[in-house]
PDB file of C-alpha atoms in Angstrom:
ATOM      1  CA  MET A   1     -47.528  63.624 105.870  1.00 84.00           C
ATOM      2  CA  ARG A   2     -44.935  66.143 106.992  1.00 90.00           C
ATOM      3  CA  GLN A   3     -43.136  68.455 104.592  1.00 94.00           C
ATOM      4  CA  TYR A   4     -41.075  71.594 104.431  1.00 96.00           C
ATOM      5  CA  VAL A   5     -39.316  73.761 101.900  1.00 98.00           C
ATOM      6  CA  TYR A   6     -36.207  75.907 102.030  1.00 98.00           C
ATOM      7  CA  PHE A   7     -33.961  77.908  99.764  1.00 98.00           C
ATOM      8  CA  ALA A   8     -30.293  77.628 100.658  1.00 98.00           C
ATOM      9  CA  LEU A   9     -26.991  79.067  99.628  1.00 97.00           C
ATOM     10  CA  SER A  10     -24.017  76.942 100.570  1.00 94.00           C
ATOM     11  CA  SER A  11     -20.275  77.450 100.623  1.00 93.00           C
ATOM     12  CA  GLU A  12     -17.098  75.850 101.830  1.00 88.00           C
ATOM     13  CA  SER A  13     -15.344  79.169 102.303  1.00 86.00           C
ATOM     14  CA  ILE A  14     -17.947  81.919 102.882  1.00 91.00           C
ATOM     15  CA  THR A  15     -19.851  81.871 106.153  1.00 92.00           C
ATOM     16  CA  ALA A  16     -23.609  82.344 106.624  1.00 95.00           C
ATOM     17  CA  ARG A  17     -22.827  85.611 108.415  1.00 96.00           C
ATOM     18  CA  GLU A  18     -20.876  86.821 105.358  1.00 96.00           C
ATOM     19  CA  MET A  19     -23.694  85.755 103.056  1.00 97.00           C
ATOM     20  CA  THR A  20     -26.134  87.689 105.258  1.00 97.00           C
ATOM     21  CA  ALA A  21     -23.956  90.807 105.052  1.00 97.00           C
ATOM     22  CA  PHE A  22     -23.802  90.529 101.282  1.00 97.00           C
ATOM     23  CA  LEU A  23     -27.500  89.920 100.757  1.00 97.00           C
ATOM     24  CA  GLY A  24     -28.821  92.189 103.505  1.00 96.00           C
ATOM     25  CA  ILE A  25     -31.424  89.454 104.418  1.00 96.00           C
ATOM     26  CA  GLU A  26     -31.471  87.694 107.761  1.00 97.00           C
ATOM     27  CA  PRO A  27     -31.756  83.935 107.223  1.00 98.00           C
ATOM     28  CA  ASP A  28     -34.348  81.747 109.082  1.00 98.00           C
ATOM     29  CA  GLU A  29     -31.707  79.108 109.587  1.00 96.00           C
ATOM     30  CA  THR A  30     -27.979  78.564 109.268  1.00 94.00           C
ATOM     31  CA  THR A  31     -25.886  75.468 109.448  1.00 91.00           C
ATOM     32  CA  VAL A  32     -22.211  74.731 109.705  1.00 86.00           C
ATOM     33  CA  ARG A  33     -21.194  71.202 108.865  1.00 77.00           C
ATOM     34  CA  GLY A  34     -17.776  70.154 110.063  1.00 65.00           C
ATOM     35  CA  SER A  35     -15.263  67.962 108.284  1.00 52.00           C
ATOM     36  CA  ARG A  36     -14.916  64.332 109.324  1.00 52.00           C
ATOM     37  CA  ARG A  37     -11.254  64.999 110.102  1.00 52.00           C
ATOM     38  CA  THR A  38     -10.633  66.472 113.503  1.00 55.00           C
ATOM     39  CA  ALA A  39      -6.832  66.476 113.644  1.00 56.00           C
ATOM     40  CA  PRO A  40      -5.077  68.763 113.982  1.00 58.00           C
ATOM     41  CA  VAL A  41      -8.253  70.856 114.089  1.00 56.00           C
ATOM     42  CA  ALA A  42     -11.859  70.434 112.870  1.00 53.00           C
ATOM     43  CA  ASN A  43     -12.566  72.842 109.980  1.00 55.00           C
ATOM     44  CA  PRO A  44     -16.102  73.603 108.723  1.00 55.00           C
ATOM     45  CA  VAL A  45     -16.670  71.939 105.372  1.00 74.00           C
ATOM     46  CA  SER A  46     -19.951  73.623 104.564  1.00 85.00           C
ATOM     47  CA  HIS A  47     -21.813  76.797 105.611  1.00 91.00           C
ATOM     48  CA  SER A  48     -25.472  77.185 104.679  1.00 94.00           C
ATOM     49  CA  TRP A  49     -27.786  80.158 104.732  1.00 97.00           C
ATOM     50  CA  LYS A  50     -31.517  79.312 104.519  1.00 98.00           C
ATOM     51  CA  ILE A  51     -34.951  80.852 104.132  1.00 98.00           C
ATOM     52  CA  ALA A  52     -37.471  78.179 105.075  1.00 98.00           C
ATOM     53  CA  CYS A  53     -41.193  77.427 105.326  1.00 98.00           C
ATOM     54  CA  ARG A  54     -42.020  74.636 107.832  1.00 96.00           C
ATOM     55  CA  ASP A  55     -45.656  75.566 108.248  1.00 94.00           C
ATOM     56  CA  GLY A  56     -47.827  72.414 108.434  1.00 88.00           C
ATOM     57  CA  GLY A  57     -51.031  71.857 106.491  1.00 86.00           C
ATOM     58  CA  LEU A  58     -49.835  73.791 103.375  1.00 92.00           C
ATOM     59  CA  GLN A  59     -49.327  72.242 100.003  1.00 92.00           C
ATOM     60  CA  VAL A  60     -45.697  72.218  98.781  1.00 95.00           C
ATOM     61  CA  ASP A  61     -46.375  74.844  96.122  1.00 94.00           C
ATOM     62  CA  GLU A  62     -47.832  77.147  98.862  1.00 95.00           C
ATOM     63  CA  GLN A  63     -44.638  76.653 100.893  1.00 97.00           C
ATOM     64  CA  ILE A  64     -42.471  77.301  97.884  1.00 97.00           C
ATOM     65  CA  ASN A  65     -44.341  80.489  97.124  1.00 97.00           C
ATOM     66  CA  MET A  66     -43.936  81.689 100.732  1.00 97.00           C
ATOM     67  CA  VAL A  67     -40.154  81.230 100.394  1.00 98.00           C
ATOM     68  CA  THR A  68     -39.722  82.624  96.873  1.00 98.00           C
ATOM     69  CA  ASP A  69     -42.066  85.555  97.516  1.00 97.00           C
ATOM     70  CA  ARG A  70     -39.754  86.640 100.243  1.00 97.00           C
ATOM     71  CA  LEU A  71     -36.667  86.219  98.123  1.00 98.00           C
ATOM     72  CA  ARG A  72     -37.841  87.451  94.766  1.00 97.00           C
ATOM     73  CA  PRO A  73     -37.078  91.190  95.521  1.00 97.00           C
ATOM     74  CA  HIS A  74     -33.472  90.118  96.196  1.00 97.00           C
ATOM     75  CA  ALA A  75     -33.012  87.832  93.223  1.00 97.00           C
ATOM     76  CA  ARG A  76     -30.285  89.914  91.582  1.00 97.00           C
ATOM     77  CA  ARG A  77     -28.068  89.885  94.786  1.00 98.00           C
ATOM     78  CA  ILE A  78     -28.820  86.181  95.330  1.00 98.00           C
ATOM     79  CA  ALA A  79     -27.698  85.485  91.758  1.00 97.00           C
ATOM     80  CA  GLU A  80     -24.565  87.502  92.219  1.00 97.00           C
ATOM     81  CA  LEU A  81     -23.642  85.630  95.361  1.00 97.00           C
ATOM     82  CA  ALA A  82     -24.511  82.230  93.903  1.00 96.00           C
ATOM     83  CA  GLU A  83     -22.259  82.982  90.920  1.00 95.00           C
ATOM     84  CA  GLN A  84     -19.414  84.056  93.266  1.00 94.00           C
ATOM     85  CA  LEU A  85     -19.891  80.909  95.338  1.00 94.00           C
ATOM     86  CA  ALA A  86     -19.888  78.743  92.252  1.00 92.00           C
ATOM     87  CA  THR A  87     -16.503  80.132  91.156  1.00 91.00           C
ATOM     88  CA  GLN A  88     -14.960  79.645  94.621  1.00 87.00           C
ATOM     89  CA  ASP A  89     -16.259  76.260  95.675  1.00 76.00           C
ATOM     90  CA  PRO A  90     -16.267  72.961  93.785  1.00 67.00           C
ATOM     91  CA  SER A  91     -19.744  71.992  95.023  1.00 66.00           C
ATOM     92  CA  PRO A  92     -22.301  71.075  92.316  1.00 74.00           C
ATOM     93  CA  SER A  93     -24.597  74.055  92.971  1.00 87.00           C
ATOM     94  CA  PRO A  94     -24.415  76.633  95.737  1.00 94.00           C
ATOM     95  CA  ALA A  95     -28.090  77.611  95.386  1.00 97.00           C
ATOM     96  CA  VAL A  96     -30.891  75.118  95.935  1.00 97.00           C
ATOM     97  CA  LEU A  97     -34.582  75.072  96.477  1.00 98.00           C
ATOM     98  CA  GLN A  98     -35.039  72.020  98.707  1.00 98.00           C
ATOM     99  CA  ILE A  99     -38.332  70.171  99.206  1.00 97.00           C
ATOM    100  CA  VAL A 100     -38.405  67.469 101.901  1.00 96.00           C
ATOM    101  CA  ARG A 101     -41.471  65.258 102.326  1.00 93.00           C
ATOM    102  CA  TYR A 102     -42.166  62.420 104.812  1.00 93.00           C
ATOM    103  CA  PHE A 103     -45.028  60.129 103.918  1.00 90.00           C
ATOM    104  CA  ASN A 104     -46.787  57.878 106.424  1.00 84.00           C
ATOM    105  CA  ASP A 105     -45.132  59.678 109.329  1.00 70.00           C
ATOM    106  CA  SER A 106     -47.267  58.372 112.260  1.00 66.00           C
ATOM    107  CA  ASP A 107     -45.777  60.915 114.634  1.00 55.00           C
ATOM    108  CA  GLU A 108     -47.224  63.819 112.632  1.00 48.00           C
ATOM    109  CA  ALA A 109     -50.557  65.053 114.053  1.00 47.00           C
ATOM    110  CA  ASP A 110     -51.669  67.112 111.023  1.00 47.00           C
ATOM    111  CA  SER A 111     -51.874  64.208 108.591  1.00 46.00           C
ATOM    112  CA  PRO A 112     -55.101  64.603 106.579  1.00 46.00           C
ATOM    113  CA  GLN A 113     -57.837  62.164 107.503  1.00 48.00           C
ATOM    114  CA  LEU A 114     -60.134  63.268 104.725  1.00 48.00           C
ATOM    115  CA  PRO A 115     -57.921  64.593 101.941  1.00 53.00           C
ATOM    116  CA  ASN A 116     -59.170  67.547  99.939  1.00 56.00           C
ATOM    117  CA  SER A 117     -61.596  68.856 102.598  1.00 56.00           C
ATOM    118  CA  PRO A 118     -61.279  72.461 103.705  1.00 59.00           C
ATOM    119  CA  ASP A 119     -59.763  71.354 107.054  1.00 60.00           C
ATOM    120  CA  HIS A 120     -57.407  68.886 105.422  1.00 63.00           C
ATOM    121  CA  PRO A 121     -56.168  69.870 101.976  1.00 64.00           C
ATOM    122  CA  ASN A 122     -54.676  67.249  99.680  1.00 68.00           C
ATOM    123  CA  LEU A 123     -50.894  67.594 100.225  1.00 75.00           C
ATOM    124  CA  PHE A 124     -49.813  65.055  97.649  1.00 78.00           C
ATOM    125  CA  GLY A 125     -49.893  67.103  94.455  1.00 81.00           C
ATOM    126  CA  TRP A 126     -47.873  70.245  93.747  1.00 89.00           C
ATOM    127  CA  HIS A 127     -46.492  72.254  90.858  1.00 91.00           C
ATOM    128  CA  LEU A 128     -44.019  75.004  90.044  1.00 94.00           C
ATOM    129  CA  ASP A 129     -45.504  78.072  88.431  1.00 95.00           C
ATOM    130  CA  ARG A 130     -43.773  80.346  85.933  1.00 97.00           C
ATOM    131  CA  ALA A 131     -42.750  82.825  88.722  1.00 96.00           C
ATOM    132  CA  VAL A 132     -40.981  80.121  90.677  1.00 97.00           C
ATOM    133  CA  LEU A 133     -39.295  78.708  87.533  1.00 97.00           C
ATOM    134  CA  ASP A 134     -38.167  82.220  86.589  1.00 97.00           C
ATOM    135  CA  PHE A 135     -36.778  82.794  90.126  1.00 98.00           C
ATOM    136  CA  LEU A 136     -34.811  79.525  89.973  1.00 97.00           C
ATOM    137  CA  ALA A 137     -33.432  80.382  86.555  1.00 97.00           C
ATOM    138  CA  ALA A 138     -32.551  83.946  87.616  1.00 97.00           C
ATOM    139  CA  THR A 139     -30.624  82.827  90.707  1.00 97.00           C
ATOM    140  CA  GLY A 140     -29.024  79.791  89.109  1.00 95.00           C
ATOM    141  CA  ALA A 141     -30.658  77.525  91.705  1.00 97.00           C
ATOM    142  CA  VAL A 142     -31.370  73.842  91.332  1.00 96.00           C
ATOM    143  CA  LEU A 143     -34.425  72.011  92.572  1.00 97.00           C
ATOM    144  CA  ASP A 144     -33.856  69.072  94.971  1.00 96.00           C
ATOM    145  CA  VAL A 145     -36.787  66.931  96.160  1.00 96.00           C
ATOM    146  CA  ASP A 146     -36.345  64.367  98.866  1.00 94.00           C
ATOM    147  CA  GLU A 147     -39.237  62.073  99.690  1.00 91.00           C
ATOM    148  CA  TYR A 148     -39.199  59.433 102.438  1.00 92.00           C
ATOM    149  CA  ASP A 149     -41.676  56.663 103.130  1.00 89.00           C
ATOM    150  CA  MET A 150     -41.857  56.328 106.900  1.00 87.00           C
ATOM    151  CA  THR A 151     -44.151  53.318 106.858  1.00 87.00           C
ATOM    152  CA  PRO A 152     -42.984  51.016 109.709  1.00 84.00           C
ATOM    153  CA  ALA A 153     -41.555  47.722 108.457  1.00 76.00           C
ATOM    154  CA  ALA A 154     -43.719  44.712 108.941  1.00 65.00           C
ATOM    155  CA  ALA A 155     -42.628  42.506 111.883  1.00 61.00           C
ATOM    156  CA  ASP A 156     -42.275  39.468 109.599  1.00 57.00           C
ATOM    157  CA  GLU A 157     -39.921  41.153 107.164  1.00 55.00           C
TER     158      GLU A 157
END
């Protein structure tokens, strides 16, 4: 299994650089997604500012805690920016805690052979504790979980 977690702020009009200046926190990652229309000029349609945990071998709740522990001292500023972004952009939610998990990913070397052993923790279960729920509520963030089964299709299908 391969999994990662990130907290993102997204906007159609405010760049990741402007978000960084407002928050005073350097992001781990930024993205700019362009519009599908290129004429007369391609304009960015989405800017994202992200704090991420991509460390392998951790349970999802451990990854979530690593991200939210870094952001919790800045929750008030994050909430202010998320509210500003929500009033400027029509997107559903400018703040998101994203969890992405790939099951049966044969290319991933750290898949547990003996789940729940000290060397290979059980990565399947996870939970959100009160501190994480409070952080999501305080910042107006939504939770989005994407899970993908990467089992190769059988040859006879």
